[in-house]
XYZ file of C-alpha atoms in Angstrom:
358
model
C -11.685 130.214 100.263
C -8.823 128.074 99.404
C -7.400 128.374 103.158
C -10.627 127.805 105.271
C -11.918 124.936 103.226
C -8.533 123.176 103.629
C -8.507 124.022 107.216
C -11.987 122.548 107.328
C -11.429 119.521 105.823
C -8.545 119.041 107.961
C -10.630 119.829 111.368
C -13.161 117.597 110.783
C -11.322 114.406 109.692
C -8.739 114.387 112.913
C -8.558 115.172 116.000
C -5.891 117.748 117.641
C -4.775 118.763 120.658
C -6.590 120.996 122.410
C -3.529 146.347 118.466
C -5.575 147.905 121.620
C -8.081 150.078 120.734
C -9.142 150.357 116.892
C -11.343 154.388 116.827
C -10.395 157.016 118.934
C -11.530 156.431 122.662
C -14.995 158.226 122.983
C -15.280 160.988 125.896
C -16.871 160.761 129.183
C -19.970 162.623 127.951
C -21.310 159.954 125.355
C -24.748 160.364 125.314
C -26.679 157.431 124.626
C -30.453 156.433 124.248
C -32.565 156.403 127.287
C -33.538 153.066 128.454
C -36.846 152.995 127.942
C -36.239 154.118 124.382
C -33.921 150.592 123.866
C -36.140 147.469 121.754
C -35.032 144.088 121.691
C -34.251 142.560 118.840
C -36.133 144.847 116.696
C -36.813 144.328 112.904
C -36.003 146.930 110.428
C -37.910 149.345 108.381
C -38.645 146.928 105.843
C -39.555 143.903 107.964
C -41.329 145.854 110.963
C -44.153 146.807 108.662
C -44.521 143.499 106.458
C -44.674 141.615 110.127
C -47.690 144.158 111.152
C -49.353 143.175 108.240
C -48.691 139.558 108.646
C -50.255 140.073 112.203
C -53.441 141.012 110.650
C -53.675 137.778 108.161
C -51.901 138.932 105.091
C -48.587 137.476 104.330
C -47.722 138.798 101.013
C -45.676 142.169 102.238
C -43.495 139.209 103.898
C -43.323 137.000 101.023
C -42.558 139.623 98.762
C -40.006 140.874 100.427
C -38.170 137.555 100.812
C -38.608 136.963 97.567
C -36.629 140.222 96.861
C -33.912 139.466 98.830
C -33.784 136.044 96.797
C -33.679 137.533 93.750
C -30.983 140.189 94.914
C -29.044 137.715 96.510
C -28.937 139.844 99.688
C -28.251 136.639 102.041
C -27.008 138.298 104.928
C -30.223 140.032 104.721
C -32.716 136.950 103.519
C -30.921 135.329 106.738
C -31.650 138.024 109.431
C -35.096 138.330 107.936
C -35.692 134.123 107.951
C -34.732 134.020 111.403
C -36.921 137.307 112.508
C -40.124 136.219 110.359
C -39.610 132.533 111.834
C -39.699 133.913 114.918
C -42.586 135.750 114.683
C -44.136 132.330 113.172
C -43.695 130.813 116.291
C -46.203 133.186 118.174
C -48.658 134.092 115.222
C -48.928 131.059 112.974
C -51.561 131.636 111.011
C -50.745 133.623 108.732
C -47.235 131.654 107.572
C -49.986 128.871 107.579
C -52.092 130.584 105.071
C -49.348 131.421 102.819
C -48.014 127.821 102.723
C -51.262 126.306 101.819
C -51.695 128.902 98.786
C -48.349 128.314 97.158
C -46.723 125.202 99.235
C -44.203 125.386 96.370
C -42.770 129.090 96.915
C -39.243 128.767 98.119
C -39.217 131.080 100.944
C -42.532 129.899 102.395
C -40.829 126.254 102.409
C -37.456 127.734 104.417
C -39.286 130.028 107.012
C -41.097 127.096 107.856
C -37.646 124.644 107.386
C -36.312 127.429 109.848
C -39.751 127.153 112.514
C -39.680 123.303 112.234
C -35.805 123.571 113.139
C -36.411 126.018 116.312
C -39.417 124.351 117.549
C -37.095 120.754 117.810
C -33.576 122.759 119.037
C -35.675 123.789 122.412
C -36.878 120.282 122.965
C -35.528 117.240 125.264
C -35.596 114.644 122.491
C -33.779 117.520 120.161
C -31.513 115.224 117.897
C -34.425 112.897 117.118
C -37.107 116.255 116.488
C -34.778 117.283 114.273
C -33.787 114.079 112.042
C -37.834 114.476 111.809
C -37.531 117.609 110.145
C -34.757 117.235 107.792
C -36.663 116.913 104.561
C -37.838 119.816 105.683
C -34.942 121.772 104.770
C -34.522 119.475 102.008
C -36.979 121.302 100.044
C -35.664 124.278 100.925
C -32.745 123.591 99.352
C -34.129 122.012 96.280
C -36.959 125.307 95.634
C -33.744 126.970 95.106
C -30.203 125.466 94.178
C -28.454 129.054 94.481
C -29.802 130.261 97.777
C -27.330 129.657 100.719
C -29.612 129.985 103.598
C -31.391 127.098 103.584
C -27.616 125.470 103.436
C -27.026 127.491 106.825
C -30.001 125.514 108.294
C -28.765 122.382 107.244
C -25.432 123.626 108.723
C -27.348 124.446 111.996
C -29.607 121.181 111.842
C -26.508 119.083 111.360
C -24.585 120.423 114.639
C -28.179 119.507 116.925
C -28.597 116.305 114.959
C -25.047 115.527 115.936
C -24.481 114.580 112.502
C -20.470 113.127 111.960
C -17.399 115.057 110.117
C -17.881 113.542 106.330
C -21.841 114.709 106.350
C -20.972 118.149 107.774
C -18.039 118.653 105.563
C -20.399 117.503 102.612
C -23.111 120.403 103.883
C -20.009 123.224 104.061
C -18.788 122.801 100.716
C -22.361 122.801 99.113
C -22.724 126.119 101.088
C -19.976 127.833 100.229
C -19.755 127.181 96.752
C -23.301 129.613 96.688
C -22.105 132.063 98.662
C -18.175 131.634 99.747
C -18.145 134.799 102.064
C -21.522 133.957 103.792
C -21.767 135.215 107.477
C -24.361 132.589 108.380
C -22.749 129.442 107.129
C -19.360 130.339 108.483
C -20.714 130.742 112.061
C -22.732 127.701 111.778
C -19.452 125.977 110.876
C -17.257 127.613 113.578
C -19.952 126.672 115.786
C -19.870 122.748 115.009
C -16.532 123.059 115.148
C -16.442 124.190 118.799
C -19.036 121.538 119.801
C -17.039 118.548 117.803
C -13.577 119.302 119.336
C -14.932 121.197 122.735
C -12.142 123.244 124.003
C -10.270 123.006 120.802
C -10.522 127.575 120.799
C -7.266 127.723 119.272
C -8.027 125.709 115.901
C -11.559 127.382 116.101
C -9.632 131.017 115.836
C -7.304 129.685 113.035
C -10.668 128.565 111.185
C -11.981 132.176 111.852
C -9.082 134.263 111.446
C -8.903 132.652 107.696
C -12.192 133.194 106.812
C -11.931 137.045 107.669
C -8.620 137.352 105.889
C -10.471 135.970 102.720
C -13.818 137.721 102.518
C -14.434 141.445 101.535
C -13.656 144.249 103.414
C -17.192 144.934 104.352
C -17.923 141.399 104.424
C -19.816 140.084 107.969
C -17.543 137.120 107.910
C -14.798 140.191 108.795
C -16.539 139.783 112.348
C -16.275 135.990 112.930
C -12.668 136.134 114.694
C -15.083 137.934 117.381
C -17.186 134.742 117.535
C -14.358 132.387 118.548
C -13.260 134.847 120.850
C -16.834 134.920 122.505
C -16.491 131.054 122.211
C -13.414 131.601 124.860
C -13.870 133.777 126.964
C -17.423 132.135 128.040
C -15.848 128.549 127.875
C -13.621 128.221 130.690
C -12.292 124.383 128.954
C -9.528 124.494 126.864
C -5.239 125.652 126.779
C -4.960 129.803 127.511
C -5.295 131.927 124.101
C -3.073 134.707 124.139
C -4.456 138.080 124.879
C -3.597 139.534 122.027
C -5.340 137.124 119.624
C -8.936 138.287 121.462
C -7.716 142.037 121.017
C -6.896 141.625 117.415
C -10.657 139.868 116.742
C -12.626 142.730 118.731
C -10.200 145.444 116.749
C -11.430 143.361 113.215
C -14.711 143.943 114.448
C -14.315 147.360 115.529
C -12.826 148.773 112.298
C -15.568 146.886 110.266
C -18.388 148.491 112.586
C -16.760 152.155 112.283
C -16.817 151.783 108.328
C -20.727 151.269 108.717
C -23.598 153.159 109.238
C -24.702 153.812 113.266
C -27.728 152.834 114.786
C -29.115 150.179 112.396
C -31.165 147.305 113.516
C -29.427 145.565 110.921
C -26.398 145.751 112.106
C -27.089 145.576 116.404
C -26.382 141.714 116.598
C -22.294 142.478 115.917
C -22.055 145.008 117.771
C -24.373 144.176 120.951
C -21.635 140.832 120.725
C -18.671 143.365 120.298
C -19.761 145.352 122.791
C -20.185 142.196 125.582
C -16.368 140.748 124.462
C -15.202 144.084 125.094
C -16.409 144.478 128.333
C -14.652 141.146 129.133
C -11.599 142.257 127.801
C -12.662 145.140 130.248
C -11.884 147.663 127.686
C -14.297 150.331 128.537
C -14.318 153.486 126.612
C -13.974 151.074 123.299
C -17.614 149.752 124.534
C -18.864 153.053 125.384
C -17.840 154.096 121.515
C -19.872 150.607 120.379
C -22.874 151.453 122.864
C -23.187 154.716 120.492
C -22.686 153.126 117.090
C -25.721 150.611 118.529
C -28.338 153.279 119.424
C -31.530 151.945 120.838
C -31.287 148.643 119.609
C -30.497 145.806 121.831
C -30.649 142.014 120.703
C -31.012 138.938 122.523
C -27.802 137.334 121.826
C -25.373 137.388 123.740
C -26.830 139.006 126.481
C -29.402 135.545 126.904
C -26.022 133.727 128.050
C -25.819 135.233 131.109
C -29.368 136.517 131.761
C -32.843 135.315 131.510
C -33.786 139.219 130.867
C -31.253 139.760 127.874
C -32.982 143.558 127.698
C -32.312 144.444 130.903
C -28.950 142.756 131.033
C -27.614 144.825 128.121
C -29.281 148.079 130.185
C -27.047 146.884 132.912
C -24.319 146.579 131.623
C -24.957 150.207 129.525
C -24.873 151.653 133.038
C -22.085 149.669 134.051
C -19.993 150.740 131.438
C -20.505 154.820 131.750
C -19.715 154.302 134.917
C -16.080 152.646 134.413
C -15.546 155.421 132.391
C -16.407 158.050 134.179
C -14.488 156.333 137.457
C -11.431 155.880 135.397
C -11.877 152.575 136.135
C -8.402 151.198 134.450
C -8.452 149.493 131.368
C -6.854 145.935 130.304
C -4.364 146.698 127.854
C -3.327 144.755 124.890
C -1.423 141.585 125.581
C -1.912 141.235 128.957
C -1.827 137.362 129.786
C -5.337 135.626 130.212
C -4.686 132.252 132.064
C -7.474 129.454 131.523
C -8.531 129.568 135.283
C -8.967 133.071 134.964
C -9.997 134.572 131.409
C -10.581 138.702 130.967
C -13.831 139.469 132.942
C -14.427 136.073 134.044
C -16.471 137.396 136.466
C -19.301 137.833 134.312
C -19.077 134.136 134.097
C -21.463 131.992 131.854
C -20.713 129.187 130.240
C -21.657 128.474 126.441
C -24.101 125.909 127.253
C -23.649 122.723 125.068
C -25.860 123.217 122.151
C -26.948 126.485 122.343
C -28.590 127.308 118.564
């Protein structure tokens, strides 16, 4: 961590200027799930049934199974399944309601409703001051539980929309990673204020990235987060060219750290639906076909919500899309081919990263 916490310090206290395929290429004949079989941003087999009982009123399978992932320290889990369950708040309150007036002291009652409070302000006009309103919010999140990272991710999150300046931020990151130092969440909240603080700045953003991969464990998320600044780039068209084969090496990082896992887990269909979309806009086909498969049936809002308002049938579209450039031949990019700013690999997909996206 010694490398990305320098680099951090050093991003936000100045200002600065502005491998081809990793598995073998999969054949024509991939089969892949039919469409109607594909869910959206679907829980796993743990969550799914704790939310149907939440549904009906009872909100202790939910509870206890945050609680295990606290105990466990399984945060890339406990943050998927604060995110899902807040979520699902959103639309049927009730029932987090209940459970916060029995025990308003239990630490993951306090963050999934730190995370509610947080998504409920992020979609409103008067954002930054909704969400200065909710900030002790999270602040007893944090304090239920000095060890747990996730509620540090919030503050991470809650910091970029509050537009909160470099020393406060910095403050928030090193309290966060001293909990968890590898922790997928916080490092994409941080890559992500870092993109909004120094807007076209992709090149520092990668160098921020490409250390924090280097440093964390082989099967580490935080392999993956080269692939965020990429996606940063190639739906930003502000900012100097990066060279092609910077994007290529993040989506091969990616790649080799999605073959090493298991295929067709909910758990793991965010990375990959975002692997799949940069490498259709590195237009390298039959190295998204192979990712479609790994996916199965499980599509997820991001990043397909950047360029549709239909995220499901977006990634169906572009599912069809790809078996067809493969089947066509349709040639592929290759590795280091130049990507000028005015004209980035698949810019005709198009879609800007609109300013404070959460």
């Amino acid at each position: 961590m010694v490398g990305t916490m320098a680099l951090m310090d050093a991003f936000t206290r100045t200002s600065r200027g502005r491998g081809k395929t990793a598995g073998t290429a999969p054949p024509v004949s991939v089969v892949l799930p039919p469409d109607d079989e594909v869910l959206l941003d679907a829980p796993d087999d743990l969550l799914g049934p704790a939310l149907v009982e939440a549904a009906g009123g009872d909100p202790a399978p939910v509870a206890e199974l945050l609680a295990a992932t606290r105990r466990g320290g399984s945060w890339e889990q406990r943050d998927r399944y604060v995110r899902q369950v807040a979520a699902f708040a959103r639309a049927r309150p009730e029932w987090l309601d209940l459970w916060r007036a029995r025990d308003p002291r239990d630490p993951d009652g306090l963050l999934v409703d730190a995370q509610r409070a947080v998504d409920r302000a992020w979609e409103s006009p008067a954002r930054a001051e909704l969400l200065r309103e909710v900030s002790p919010r999270i602040t007893a999140a944090a304090r239920a539980d000095h060890g747990d990272p996730v509620p540090w991710r919030l503050a991470l999150d809650h910091a970029r929309g509050a537009r909160a300046g470099h020393t406060y931020f910095e403050e928030l990151w090193e309290a966060a990673v001293r909990r968890a130092p590898h922790h997928y969440g916080c490092h994409v909240a941080a890559l992500r204020y870092l993109a909004t603080s120094w807007h076209g700045s992709h090149r520092e953003c990668f160098d921020f990235a490409d250390l924090a991969a280097q440093d964390a464990p082989e099967d580490s998320l935080t392999q993956t987060l080269p692939l965020r600044a990429a996606f940063g780039y190639l739906t930003d068209r502000c900012g100097p060219e990066v060279p092609r084969d910077r994007l290529d090496a993040a989506a091969d990082r990616a790649a080799a750290l999605s073959a090493r896992l298991p295929e067709g887990r909910p758990s793991l269909a965010e990375p990959r639906n975002l692997l799949t979309y940069v490498l259709v806009r590195l237009e390298r086909w039959r190295d998204a076909l192979e990712l479609l498969r790994l996916t199965g049936p499980y599509a997820t809002s991001f990043p397909w919500d950047r360029d549709a308002d239909d995220p499901l049938a977006r990634f169906l579209d572009v599912r069809q899309n790809v078996r067809a450039a493969v089947a066509s031949g349709c040639p592929e990019r290759g590795s280091g081919a130049p990507a000028a700013a005015s004209d980035r690999p698949g810019s005709e997909w198009g879609g800007r990263l609109r300013f404070g996206d959460h």
